[in-house]
Structures are given as structure tokens and as C-alpha cells.
Tab-separated table of C-alpha atoms in Angstrom:
chain	number	residue	atom	x	y	z
Y	1	MET	CA	100.110	59.913	168.672
Y	2	LYS	CA	103.264	59.025	166.956
Y	3	LYS	CA	101.071	56.255	164.660
Y	4	PHE	CA	98.734	58.611	163.790
Y	5	LEU	CA	101.618	61.096	162.148
Y	6	LEU	CA	104.035	58.380	160.881
Y	7	PHE	CA	100.146	57.407	159.124
Y	8	LEU	CA	100.183	60.878	157.880
Y	9	LEU	CA	104.080	60.985	156.589
Y	10	LEU	CA	103.400	57.522	154.226
Y	11	PHE	CA	100.089	59.699	153.066
Y	12	LEU	CA	102.739	62.813	152.073
Y	13	VAL	CA	105.220	61.045	150.990
Y	14	PHE	CA	102.947	59.036	148.961
Y	15	VAL	CA	100.647	61.799	147.311
Y	16	GLY	CA	103.914	63.289	146.838
Y	17	SER	CA	105.716	60.252	144.560
Y	18	PHE	CA	102.215	60.343	142.417
Y	19	LEU	CA	102.070	63.903	141.790
Y	20	THR	CA	105.659	63.745	141.350
Y	21	TYR	CA	105.068	60.766	138.672
Y	22	ILE	CA	102.623	62.430	136.518
Y	23	PHE	CA	104.195	65.699	136.669
Y	24	SER	CA	107.432	63.979	135.311
Y	25	THR	CA	105.767	61.708	132.794
Y	26	THR	CA	103.458	64.038	130.813
Y	27	GLY	CA	105.985	66.406	130.145
Y	28	PHE	CA	105.149	69.194	133.130
Y	29	PHE	CA	108.242	70.422	133.387
Y	30	ARG	CA	110.521	70.121	130.022
Y	31	LYS	CA	110.238	73.987	129.255
Y	32	VAL	CA	108.772	74.604	125.407
Y	33	GLU	CA	110.494	77.283	123.416
Y	34	SER	CA	109.314	78.544	119.761
Y	35	SER	CA	111.879	77.195	117.177
Y	36	ASN	CA	111.674	76.172	113.355
Y	37	ASP	CA	114.204	74.179	111.338
Y	38	PHE	CA	111.946	73.175	108.804
Y	39	GLY	CA	111.212	76.813	107.168
Y	40	PRO	CA	108.812	79.884	107.311
Y	41	ILE	CA	104.884	79.966	107.738
Y	42	TYR	CA	103.699	80.227	104.506
Y	43	GLN	CA	100.448	80.058	104.457
Y	44	THR	CA	97.472	79.534	106.883
Y	45	ILE	CA	94.329	77.814	105.400
Y	46	ALA	CA	91.423	78.762	107.852
Y	47	LEU	CA	89.672	75.444	108.777
Y	48	PRO	CA	89.796	74.166	112.345
Y	49	GLY	CA	90.163	71.199	114.127
Y	50	VAL	CA	92.082	69.607	111.334
Y	51	GLU	CA	93.127	66.965	113.856
Y	52	ASP	CA	94.377	63.759	110.373
Y	53	MET	CA	95.068	64.296	107.286
Y	54	ALA	CA	95.594	61.939	104.228
Y	55	ILE	CA	97.822	61.975	101.149
Y	56	ALA	CA	97.089	60.775	97.766
Y	57	ARG	CA	100.933	61.512	96.771
Y	58	THR	CA	99.396	60.089	92.724
Y	59	ASP	CA	97.780	62.875	92.149
Y	60	SER	CA	98.711	65.427	94.969
Y	61	LEU	CA	95.616	64.890	96.699
Y	62	LEU	CA	95.582	66.656	100.688
Y	63	ILE	CA	92.651	65.395	102.789
Y	64	LEU	CA	91.708	67.281	105.684
Y	65	SER	CA	90.078	65.628	108.273
Y	66	VAL	CA	87.707	68.686	109.858
Y	67	ASP	CA	85.483	68.722	112.984
Y	68	ASP	CA	85.064	72.131	115.582
Y	69	ARG	CA	85.557	70.889	118.905
Y	70	ALA	CA	85.749	73.481	120.202
Y	71	ALA	CA	82.638	75.316	119.022
Y	72	ARG	CA	81.238	71.641	119.751
Y	73	ARG	CA	82.141	72.362	123.670
Y	74	GLU	CA	80.786	75.172	123.745
Y	75	GLY	CA	76.922	73.836	121.927
Y	76	LYS	CA	77.257	76.065	118.866
Y	77	GLU	CA	77.103	74.210	116.128
Y	78	GLY	CA	81.228	74.189	114.008
Y	79	LEU	CA	82.566	73.125	110.661
Y	80	LYS	CA	82.992	69.171	110.293
Y	81	GLY	CA	83.819	66.914	107.588
Y	82	LEU	CA	86.399	66.120	104.589
Y	83	TYR	CA	88.052	68.794	102.863
Y	84	LEU	CA	89.425	68.644	100.439
Y	85	ILE	CA	93.164	70.616	98.998
Y	86	ASP	CA	94.254	69.997	95.340
Y	87	LEU	CA	98.297	70.895	96.037
Y	88	ARG	CA	98.670	71.609	92.354
Y	89	ASP	CA	97.626	74.758	93.074
Y	90	PRO	CA	98.763	77.252	94.889
Y	91	SER	CA	96.564	79.122	96.300
Y	92	PHE	CA	95.342	76.027	98.750
Y	93	GLU	CA	91.916	76.445	99.267
Y	94	PRO	CA	89.729	73.903	100.708
Y	95	VAL	CA	86.845	72.679	99.116
Y	96	SER	CA	83.998	70.561	101.191
Y	97	LEU	CA	83.203	66.847	100.450
Y	98	THR	CA	80.777	65.640	102.781
Y	99	ASP	CA	78.914	68.437	103.311
Y	100	GLN	CA	75.871	67.060	100.875
Y	101	LEU	CA	76.154	63.938	103.664
Y	102	ASP	CA	72.729	62.393	105.136
Y	103	PHE	CA	74.120	61.093	108.520
Y	104	PRO	CA	75.595	63.140	111.465
Y	105	PHE	CA	79.683	62.879	110.510
Y	106	PHE	CA	82.178	64.114	112.870
Y	107	PRO	CA	85.696	62.538	111.346
Y	108	HIS	CA	88.440	62.109	113.271
Y	109	GLY	CA	91.531	59.733	112.277
Y	110	LEU	CA	91.590	58.828	108.486
Y	111	SER	CA	93.517	57.066	106.078
Y	112	ILE	CA	92.883	56.143	102.328
Y	113	PHE	CA	94.645	53.321	99.485
Y	114	GLN	CA	94.927	54.132	96.311
Y	115	LEU	CA	93.090	50.946	94.116
Y	116	ASP	CA	94.077	52.493	90.635
Y	117	SER	CA	95.264	54.982	88.316
Y	118	ALA	CA	92.283	58.239	90.043
Y	119	LYS	CA	90.800	56.162	92.367
Y	120	TYR	CA	91.013	55.730	96.043
Y	121	GLY	CA	89.519	53.975	99.470
Y	122	LEU	CA	89.054	56.320	101.762
Y	123	MET	CA	88.293	55.757	105.253
Y	124	ALA	CA	87.657	58.064	108.484
Y	125	ILE	CA	85.913	57.159	111.744
Y	126	ASN	CA	82.964	58.901	113.056
Y	127	HIS	CA	82.196	59.206	116.118
Y	128	VAL	CA	78.670	60.001	117.361
Y	129	ASP	CA	77.063	60.292	120.383
Y	130	GLY	CA	79.094	58.351	121.673
Y	131	LYS	CA	78.981	55.774	119.135
Y	132	HIS	CA	81.942	54.735	116.494
Y	133	SER	CA	81.891	53.543	112.912
Y	134	VAL	CA	84.783	53.112	110.670
Y	135	GLU	CA	83.484	55.060	107.318
Y	136	HIS	CA	84.162	53.948	104.037
Y	137	PHE	CA	84.346	56.648	100.991
Y	138	ILE	CA	85.492	56.383	97.361
Y	139	LEU	CA	87.569	59.109	95.704
Y	140	ASP	CA	87.290	58.906	92.951
Y	141	GLY	CA	88.581	62.213	91.203
Y	142	LYS	CA	88.036	65.407	93.058
Y	143	ASN	CA	84.435	63.865	94.459
Y	144	LEU	CA	83.428	61.136	96.765
Y	145	THR	CA	80.886	58.568	97.252
Y	146	HIS	CA	80.006	57.012	100.575
Y	147	GLN	CA	79.628	52.959	100.694
Y	148	LYS	CA	78.739	51.653	103.422
Y	149	THR	CA	78.830	52.680	107.468
Y	150	ILE	CA	81.496	49.864	109.504
Y	151	THR	CA	80.812	48.976	113.313
Y	152	ASP	CA	82.542	46.268	114.906
Y	153	SER	CA	81.286	45.726	118.738
Y	154	ASN	CA	85.623	45.504	119.176
Y	155	PHE	CA	85.671	49.660	117.909
Y	156	ILE	CA	85.746	50.609	121.512
Y	157	SER	CA	87.467	54.606	121.580
Y	158	PRO	CA	88.690	54.182	117.669
Y	159	ASN	CA	91.239	56.611	116.910
Y	160	ASP	CA	92.701	56.207	114.157
Y	161	LEU	CA	93.261	53.570	111.144
Y	162	VAL	CA	95.293	52.856	108.813
Y	163	MET	CA	94.090	51.471	105.788
Y	164	VAL	CA	95.639	48.581	104.405
Y	165	GLY	CA	93.972	46.816	101.069
Y	166	PRO	CA	90.617	47.617	100.008
Y	167	ASP	CA	88.689	46.914	102.797
Y	168	GLN	CA	91.399	45.786	105.725
Y	169	PHE	CA	92.613	48.262	108.002
Y	170	TYR	CA	94.194	48.447	111.372
Y	171	TYR	CA	92.807	50.912	114.062
Y	172	SER	CA	93.919	51.805	117.395
Y	173	ASN	CA	91.584	52.256	120.287
Y	174	ASP	CA	93.109	55.341	122.404
Y	175	HIS	CA	91.998	54.006	125.783
Y	176	GLY	CA	90.542	50.246	127.486
Y	177	TYR	CA	88.706	51.947	129.798
Y	178	THR	CA	85.666	54.514	128.955
Y	179	ASP	CA	85.250	55.832	132.187
Y	180	GLY	CA	85.211	55.294	135.849
Y	181	LEU	CA	89.031	54.387	137.625
Y	182	GLY	CA	90.452	52.588	134.748
Y	183	LEU	CA	90.301	56.127	132.860
Y	184	PHE	CA	91.783	57.759	134.771
Y	185	ALA	CA	94.504	55.493	135.370
Y	186	GLU	CA	95.070	55.847	131.477
Y	187	ASN	CA	95.407	58.766	131.207
Y	188	TYR	CA	97.352	59.581	135.525
Y	189	ILE	CA	99.036	57.146	135.530
Y	190	GLY	CA	99.733	55.661	132.536
Y	191	PHE	CA	97.818	52.542	133.088
Y	192	LYS	CA	98.043	49.655	129.745
Y	193	ALA	CA	94.626	48.590	128.216
Y	194	SER	CA	94.466	50.262	125.561
Y	195	ASN	CA	95.392	48.192	122.375
Y	196	VAL	CA	95.218	48.005	118.357
Y	197	GLY	CA	92.735	45.867	116.562
Y	198	TYR	CA	93.310	44.871	112.499
Y	199	PHE	CA	89.510	44.409	110.298
Y	200	ASN	CA	90.004	41.911	107.946
Y	201	GLY	CA	86.735	43.199	105.517
Y	202	GLU	CA	84.402	41.615	107.227
Y	203	SER	CA	84.822	41.375	111.160
Y	204	ALA	CA	87.661	42.980	113.531
Y	205	GLU	CA	90.097	41.627	115.794
Y	206	LYS	CA	92.495	42.624	119.007
Y	207	LYS	CA	95.649	42.189	117.345
Y	208	VAL	CA	98.063	43.707	119.897
Y	209	GLY	CA	97.269	44.929	123.825
Y	210	ARG	CA	98.684	46.645	127.247
Y	211	ILE	CA	99.557	49.999	125.287
Y	212	SER	CA	99.058	53.037	127.139
Y	213	TYR	CA	97.121	55.886	124.773
Y	214	ALA	CA	97.638	54.095	121.596
Y	215	ASN	CA	96.640	57.196	119.188
Y	216	GLY	CA	98.457	57.197	115.715
Y	217	ILE	CA	99.109	54.380	113.646
Y	218	GLN	CA	100.890	54.196	110.263
Y	219	PHE	CA	102.034	50.724	107.965
Y	220	ASP	CA	104.705	51.104	105.403
Y	221	ALA	CA	103.777	48.621	103.070
Y	222	SER	CA	107.427	48.058	101.805
Y	223	LYS	CA	109.138	46.900	105.264
Y	224	ARG	CA	105.730	45.519	106.343
Y	225	LEU	CA	106.349	47.666	110.082
Y	226	LEU	CA	103.127	48.937	111.374
Y	227	TYR	CA	104.034	52.384	113.846
Y	228	VAL	CA	101.586	53.094	117.017
Y	229	ALA	CA	102.050	55.954	118.610
Y	230	SER	CA	101.753	55.398	122.520
Y	231	VAL	CA	101.098	59.094	124.145
Y	232	ARG	CA	101.393	58.786	127.336
Y	233	ALA	CA	103.930	56.800	127.311
Y	234	PHE	CA	106.221	59.323	124.719
Y	235	GLN	CA	107.062	56.206	122.393
Y	236	VAL	CA	106.704	55.180	118.864
Y	237	LYS	CA	106.110	51.435	118.847
Y	238	VAL	CA	106.543	49.344	116.060
Y	239	TYR	CA	106.155	45.930	115.138
Y	240	GLN	CA	106.335	43.377	112.534
Y	241	VAL	CA	103.999	42.772	110.332
Y	242	ASP	CA	103.681	39.117	108.965
Y	243	GLU	CA	101.682	37.515	106.066
Y	244	ASN	CA	98.508	36.579	108.872
Y	245	TRP	CA	98.356	40.317	109.728
Y	246	ASN	CA	99.621	39.201	113.177
Y	247	LEU	CA	102.404	41.898	115.226
Y	248	THR	CA	105.412	41.312	116.476
Y	249	LEU	CA	106.946	44.506	118.494
Y	250	LEU	CA	110.180	44.697	117.271
Y	251	GLU	CA	111.342	48.005	119.571
Y	252	ASN	CA	109.809	50.660	121.282
Y	253	LEU	CA	111.308	54.433	120.362
Y	254	GLU	CA	111.295	57.306	122.968
Y	255	VAL	CA	110.479	60.100	121.203
Y	256	GLY	CA	110.318	62.396	124.569
Y	257	SER	CA	106.078	63.978	123.401
Y	258	GLY	CA	103.565	63.412	123.406
Y	259	VAL	CA	103.129	61.938	120.238
Y	260	ASP	CA	99.638	61.749	118.380
Y	261	ASN	CA	99.206	61.215	114.131
Y	262	ILE	CA	102.134	59.626	112.133
Y	263	GLU	CA	102.207	60.322	108.560
Y	264	LEU	CA	105.190	58.991	106.235
Y	265	ASP	CA	107.115	61.012	103.276
Y	266	GLU	CA	108.429	59.452	99.838
Y	267	SER	CA	111.585	58.174	101.668
Y	268	GLY	CA	110.187	56.924	104.699
Y	269	ASP	CA	110.793	58.604	107.418
Y	270	LEU	CA	107.820	59.213	110.379
Y	271	TRP	CA	106.261	62.433	111.315
Y	272	VAL	CA	104.404	62.931	114.365
Y	273	GLY	CA	102.237	65.941	115.377
Y	274	ALA	CA	102.911	65.981	119.322
Y	275	HIS	CA	101.983	67.573	122.232
Y	276	PRO	CA	104.730	68.835	125.224
Y	277	ASN	CA	103.297	68.854	127.636
Y	278	LEU	CA	99.952	66.242	127.875
Y	279	LEU	CA	98.517	68.263	131.443
Y	280	GLN	CA	98.495	71.944	129.405
Y	281	PHE	CA	96.456	70.047	126.229
Y	282	ALA	CA	94.442	68.879	128.514
Y	283	SER	CA	93.706	71.792	129.899
Y	284	TYR	CA	93.209	73.853	126.675
Y	285	ALA	CA	91.057	71.080	125.207
Y	286	ALA	CA	88.754	71.526	128.402
Y	287	GLY	CA	88.557	75.175	127.400
Y	288	LYS	CA	91.050	76.594	130.762
Y	289	ASN	CA	93.238	77.267	129.162
Y	290	PRO	CA	93.877	79.405	125.890
Y	291	THR	CA	96.738	77.801	124.603
Y	292	ALA	CA	98.837	74.582	124.556
Y	293	PRO	CA	102.548	74.226	123.084
Y	294	SER	CA	102.722	72.278	119.869
Y	295	GLU	CA	106.285	70.363	117.748
Y	296	VAL	CA	105.614	68.460	114.888
Y	297	ILE	CA	109.221	65.325	115.302
Y	298	GLN	CA	111.386	62.609	112.303
Y	299	ILE	CA	111.741	59.800	113.046
Y	300	ARG	CA	114.406	57.936	110.844
Y	301	TYR	CA	113.759	53.939	110.911
Y	302	THR	CA	116.011	51.725	110.571
Y	303	SER	CA	116.983	48.165	112.697
Y	304	GLU	CA	119.890	49.122	113.718
Y	305	LYS	CA	120.313	53.363	114.328
Y	306	SER	CA	117.567	55.471	114.285
Y	307	THR	CA	117.477	59.478	114.389
Y	308	VAL	CA	114.656	61.082	116.161
Y	309	LYS	CA	114.387	65.112	115.683
Y	310	SER	CA	112.408	67.637	116.548
Y	311	ILE	CA	111.952	69.933	113.834
Y	312	PHE	CA	108.939	72.324	114.832
Y	313	THR	CA	108.840	73.960	118.792
Y	314	ASP	CA	105.487	76.577	119.485
Y	315	THR	CA	105.236	77.611	122.972
Y	316	GLY	CA	101.432	76.997	121.552
Y	317	THR	CA	101.463	81.500	120.483
Y	318	THR	CA	101.622	80.362	116.942
Y	319	ILE	CA	99.979	76.922	116.550
Y	320	SER	CA	98.296	75.318	119.880
Y	321	GLY	CA	97.889	71.343	120.142
Y	322	SER	CA	99.819	69.781	117.126
Y	323	SER	CA	98.262	66.038	116.369
Y	324	VAL	CA	99.395	65.962	112.871
Y	325	ALA	CA	102.011	67.122	110.267
Y	326	LEU	CA	102.503	66.018	106.373
Y	327	PRO	CA	105.085	67.232	104.276
Y	328	TRP	CA	104.454	67.445	100.879
Y	329	GLY	CA	107.496	68.849	98.464
Y	330	ASP	CA	109.176	71.802	100.217
Y	331	PHE	CA	105.647	72.238	102.499
Y	332	LEU	CA	104.399	71.355	105.188
Y	333	PHE	CA	101.382	71.207	107.049
Y	334	ILE	CA	101.309	71.194	110.626
Y	335	GLY	CA	96.790	70.138	111.309
Y	336	ASN	CA	95.230	70.454	115.801
Y	337	VAL	CA	93.065	69.053	117.747
Y	338	MET	CA	91.202	72.604	118.021
Y	339	ASP	CA	92.860	75.685	117.019
Y	340	ASN	CA	91.224	77.374	114.380
Y	341	LYS	CA	93.727	77.134	111.938
Y	342	VAL	CA	96.092	74.800	109.864
Y	343	LEU	CA	99.567	76.042	109.513
Y	344	VAL	CA	102.040	75.658	106.041
Y	345	LEU	CA	105.911	76.195	106.075
Y	346	LYS	CA	108.101	75.588	103.271
Y	347	ARG	CA	111.420	74.233	103.293
Y	348	ASN	CA	114.226	77.297	103.313
């Protein structure tokens, strides 16, 4: 009897410690209150599931990755594809770029790369029936032309990508496992099994592994730095990129939130859409909770001392599940995984 009670006590201690670890490392105990250090809401853009964005700054063109995941979760047809906003037009009216495609296209992460004065390469991750590809386009003015579909066995669970050349890009696999105990361990224990790979124009290879839920990825060409969001670890990982595109970890920036996509402004600062409470976000994404909190974080990275500042937080009543924040002039565009709008703030 004593042995049984001891075993029961140890089991309860283990379960209690396990649950406490999960809650504490996913932001469950964090109290999120709405705050805004950027500026008031200027406009909302009625597009659902704008999970990622990319900007052609030379021509002031904003590209939005749209997938109405909430509708698809309910078995309904929803908007999907890439949309363009000409930022020189104050109406910020989105226009579809991909409604004439002749193949299924459910975009996720995307990236843009300037080829010449008015032409850009554009790539987007596509998920169809459990299969993954990267769709390669050319944006010429406001006309988008599909070039090719890229597949590779190393695209295990691709989440985001960043172009570093006309045909070259880094990509993040947000999981190393796609089902079973491995997937559970990655999501809840924070097991480090995801990775970052590099596509050289012909094939992909893994460059670094042992990341806890790799997500957003961004490249600063002027500093030869690659930034990778580790959602489950609440970190942004900073890598030095050498001449052969190999990666050396410089440091892990502690952010205190479930970092998602990363964008760069013209000064080199990072702007990150984030999920302060990952468990609430997971419940929201599954349709079990009507809202999830949002956060936008600005990071000024230097090798001596970096600053991490929370610019915007919301309980989820204004915008739920923020995943990307992109600044342009006096405006800040905030997208999300499953909400029905893009939020536009204007600087005070």
C-alpha cells in the first residue's frame, strides 16, 4: 500500500510538473492587455487569413498571402490566393493576382526579390492535400505570371521562405514530425526537431536543425544575417550567413511571445507578428475559442545590445492571431492566421 501511495504521489508530481511546464512555456500565465504604441486604427481591409505579406518597396506594392482557413475548417469555400495593394493609392484596395491560376493554390509564407527596376521574383509556399510545394512567379508591374512549381523531399512541413536570389531561397520546416508522439512532443514539450534549409536553384538541403518550431524567416543582405522565428521557444534566432550560404548561430534573442513572421523595415529593424498565448491560439485555430490575443514586436538587433519592444497588443477583440506586421511609411499593416481582416495603423 505504501509503495502504491508513493508511486501515486510521484505520478501526480510528474503530471503537475509537466502541466506547469507546458503552461509556463506557452504564455498561458501571461496577462495580455490591449495597448498601442504605434498609432490609431486607420483602416481595416476585408481579407481573411492574411497570414503573411511581402513588399516591393521600390514600387510601393504590397503582396498579401490569403487563405480563409476558418472557412475551410468548416468545410466551406473561402477566398485564397495572392492579392496586391498599390500603396500609392490611399484607398489600399486589394486586387487578386492569382484568380486565373489553373491549379489549386493555398498560399502560406511568401517572399519577393527585385530582379530589375520594375520586375520581381515572387515565391509562395503552397499546401494542397498534405503535399507541399513552392510556387515561383514573376511580378512585372502589376502582372503576375507563374513560372514553375518547385518540390523537394526536404520540404517536410514548410512554413515560410525568404528569397536570396532569383531562384535561391531559405525555407523553414516548422516540424520535423508530421504525426504521432513526435508531433505532440514538438507542439507541447517544445522538442527541437524542426529545421531551416536552403534551395540552391536545383535542390534543397538542410542547413541547421534542432529548432523548436521554426516559423518566420528573413534575410538582411547588407549584414549577411538570417533571422528565424522559433515560435515554441519564444525566440528569434540570429545566424551569420557565409559565402557558401552556410549558417552559424550568433545568438538567440528572447522575445517573450510566440514569434511568427518576420519583416524588415528600411532601417533594418525587425517587425514580428506574434502569439502571446500559444494554447489560446491553438484553441482559437481549432474553432474552440472565438478569439486569440495578438502582439507586434519591434527588434533592433546589434551585436552589442539589442532592444526588443512590444509595439501593439490586443486581447483578440480587435484582431485575433496576429502573424505578420509590415511597416510602410507612417502605416503598419497587421495580418493574421484566421481573422477576417487586415488591420492598418497610422503613426501618431
